[in-house]
CSV table of C-alpha atoms in Angstrom, one decimal:
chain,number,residue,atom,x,y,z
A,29,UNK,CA,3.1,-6.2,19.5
A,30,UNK,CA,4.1,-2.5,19.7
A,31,UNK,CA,7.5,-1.6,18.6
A,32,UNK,CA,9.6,1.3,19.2
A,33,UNK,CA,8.9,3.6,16.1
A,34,UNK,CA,5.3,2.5,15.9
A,35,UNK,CA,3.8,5.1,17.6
A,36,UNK,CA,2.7,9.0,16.5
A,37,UNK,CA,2.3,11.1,19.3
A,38,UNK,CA,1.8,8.1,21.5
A,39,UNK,CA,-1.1,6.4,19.3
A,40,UNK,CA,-0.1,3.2,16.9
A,41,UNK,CA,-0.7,3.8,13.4
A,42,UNK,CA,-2.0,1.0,11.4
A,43,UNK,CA,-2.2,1.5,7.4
A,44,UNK,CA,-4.3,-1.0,5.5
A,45,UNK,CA,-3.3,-1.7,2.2
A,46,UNK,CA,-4.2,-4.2,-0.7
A,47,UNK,CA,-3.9,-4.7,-4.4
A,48,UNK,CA,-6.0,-1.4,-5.0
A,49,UNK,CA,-3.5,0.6,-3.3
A,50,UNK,CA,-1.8,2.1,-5.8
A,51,UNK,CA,0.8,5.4,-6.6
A,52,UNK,CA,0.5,7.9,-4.1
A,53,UNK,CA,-0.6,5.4,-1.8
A,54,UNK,CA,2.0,3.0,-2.4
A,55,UNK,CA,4.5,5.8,-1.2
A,56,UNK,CA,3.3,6.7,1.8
A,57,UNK,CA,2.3,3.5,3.0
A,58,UNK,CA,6.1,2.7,1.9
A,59,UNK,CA,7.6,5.6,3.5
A,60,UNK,CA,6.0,4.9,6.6
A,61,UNK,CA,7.1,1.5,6.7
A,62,UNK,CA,10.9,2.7,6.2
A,63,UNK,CA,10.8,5.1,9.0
A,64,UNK,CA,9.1,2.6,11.3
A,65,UNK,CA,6.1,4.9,12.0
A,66,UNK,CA,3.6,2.8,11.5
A,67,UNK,CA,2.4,-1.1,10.8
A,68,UNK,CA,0.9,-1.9,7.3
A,69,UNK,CA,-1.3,-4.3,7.5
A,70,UNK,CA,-3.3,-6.4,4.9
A,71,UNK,CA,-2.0,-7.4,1.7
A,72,UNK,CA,0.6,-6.1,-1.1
A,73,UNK,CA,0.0,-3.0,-2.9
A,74,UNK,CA,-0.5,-3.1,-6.7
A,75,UNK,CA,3.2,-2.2,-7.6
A,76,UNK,CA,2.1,1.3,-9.6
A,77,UNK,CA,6.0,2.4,-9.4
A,78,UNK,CA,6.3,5.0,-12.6
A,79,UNK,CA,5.2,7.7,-14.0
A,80,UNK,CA,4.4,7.5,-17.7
A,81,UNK,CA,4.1,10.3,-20.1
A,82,UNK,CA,2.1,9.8,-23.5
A,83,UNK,CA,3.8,11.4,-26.6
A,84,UNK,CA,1.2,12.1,-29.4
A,85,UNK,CA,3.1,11.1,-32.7
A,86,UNK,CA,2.6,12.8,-36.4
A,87,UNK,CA,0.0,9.3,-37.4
A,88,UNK,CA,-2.4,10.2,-34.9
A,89,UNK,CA,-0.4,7.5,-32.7
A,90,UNK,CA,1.1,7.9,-29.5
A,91,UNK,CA,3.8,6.6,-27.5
A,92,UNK,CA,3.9,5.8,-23.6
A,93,UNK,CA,7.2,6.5,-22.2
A,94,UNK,CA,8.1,6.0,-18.6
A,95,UNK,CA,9.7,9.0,-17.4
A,96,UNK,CA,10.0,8.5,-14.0
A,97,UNK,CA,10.0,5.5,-11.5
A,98,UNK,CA,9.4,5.7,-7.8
A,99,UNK,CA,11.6,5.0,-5.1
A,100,UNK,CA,10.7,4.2,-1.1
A,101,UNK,CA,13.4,6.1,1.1
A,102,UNK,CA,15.3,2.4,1.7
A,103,UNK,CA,16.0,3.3,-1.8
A,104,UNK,CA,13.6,0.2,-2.9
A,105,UNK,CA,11.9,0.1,-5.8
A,106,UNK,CA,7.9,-0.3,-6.1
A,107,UNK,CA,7.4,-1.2,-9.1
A,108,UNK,CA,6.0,-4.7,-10.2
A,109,UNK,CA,6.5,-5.6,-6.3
A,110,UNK,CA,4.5,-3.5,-4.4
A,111,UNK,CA,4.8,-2.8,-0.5
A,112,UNK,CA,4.7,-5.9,1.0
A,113,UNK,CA,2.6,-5.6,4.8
A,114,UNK,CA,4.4,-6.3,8.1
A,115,UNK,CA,1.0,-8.4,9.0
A,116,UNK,CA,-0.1,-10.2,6.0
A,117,UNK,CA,-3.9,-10.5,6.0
A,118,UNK,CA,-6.5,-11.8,3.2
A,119,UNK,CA,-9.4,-11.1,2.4
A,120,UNK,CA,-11.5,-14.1,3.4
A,121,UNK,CA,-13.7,-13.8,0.1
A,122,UNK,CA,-14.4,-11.6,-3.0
A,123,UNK,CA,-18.0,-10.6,-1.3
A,124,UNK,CA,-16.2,-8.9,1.3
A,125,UNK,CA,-17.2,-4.9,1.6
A,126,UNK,CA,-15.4,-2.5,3.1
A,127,UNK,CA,-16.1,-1.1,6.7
A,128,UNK,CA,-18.6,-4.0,7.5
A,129,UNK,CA,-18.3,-7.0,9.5
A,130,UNK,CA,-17.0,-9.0,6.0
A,131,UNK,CA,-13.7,-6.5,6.3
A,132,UNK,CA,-11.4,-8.4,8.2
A,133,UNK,CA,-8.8,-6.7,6.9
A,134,UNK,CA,-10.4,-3.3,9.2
A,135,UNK,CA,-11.5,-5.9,11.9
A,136,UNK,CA,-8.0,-7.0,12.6
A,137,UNK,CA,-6.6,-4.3,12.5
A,138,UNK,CA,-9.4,-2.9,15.1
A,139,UNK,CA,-8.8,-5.8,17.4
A,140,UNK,CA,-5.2,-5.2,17.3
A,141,UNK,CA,-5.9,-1.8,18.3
A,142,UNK,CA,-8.3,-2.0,20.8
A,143,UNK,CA,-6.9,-5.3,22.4
């Protein structure tokens, strides 16, 4: 299942994401996906693409203004969509815990490496 731009230093990078992956993560899970360095694996992100600024106004209000969006290098957009996973994998149940044997997401992704 290894492609040609899967692979760091000759090891395969797997990221695993879900809908708690948010900003920062987003972008580099994103990124990585782009530039074909590694395969993203479990399901989409939350789609946390802005940055928002909140302007205090004179009646103790305030005012949330987006001033900045974010971008993946393909020049896609995050927001509202998410990254969406090479390998699409669900978690089987909402008792599931992560790094356990309920983790299929990490279990997959384990297999996969480890053959």
């Amino acid at each position: 299942m290894q492609k040609k731009g899967d692979i760091i230093d000759g090891e395969t990078l797997i990221v695993l994401i879900n809908y708690g992956s948010a900003s920062a993560s987003e972008i580099v899970a994103g990124a990585l996906k782009d530039h074909k360095r590694a395969i993203i694996m479990g399901e989409s992100s939350f789609g946390k693409g802005s940055v928002q600024s909140i302007i205090p106004l004179k009646n103790k209000g305030a005012i949330r203004l987006t001033i900045s969006k974010y971008y993946l290098p393909s020049g896609q957009s995050i927001s509202k969509i998410g990254v969406i996973p090479d390998i699409e994998i669900f978690e089987k149940s909402e008792d599931f815990k992560l790094n356990t044997k309920t983790d299929n997401q990490l279990n997959f992704a384990l297999k996969l490496l480890n053959g």
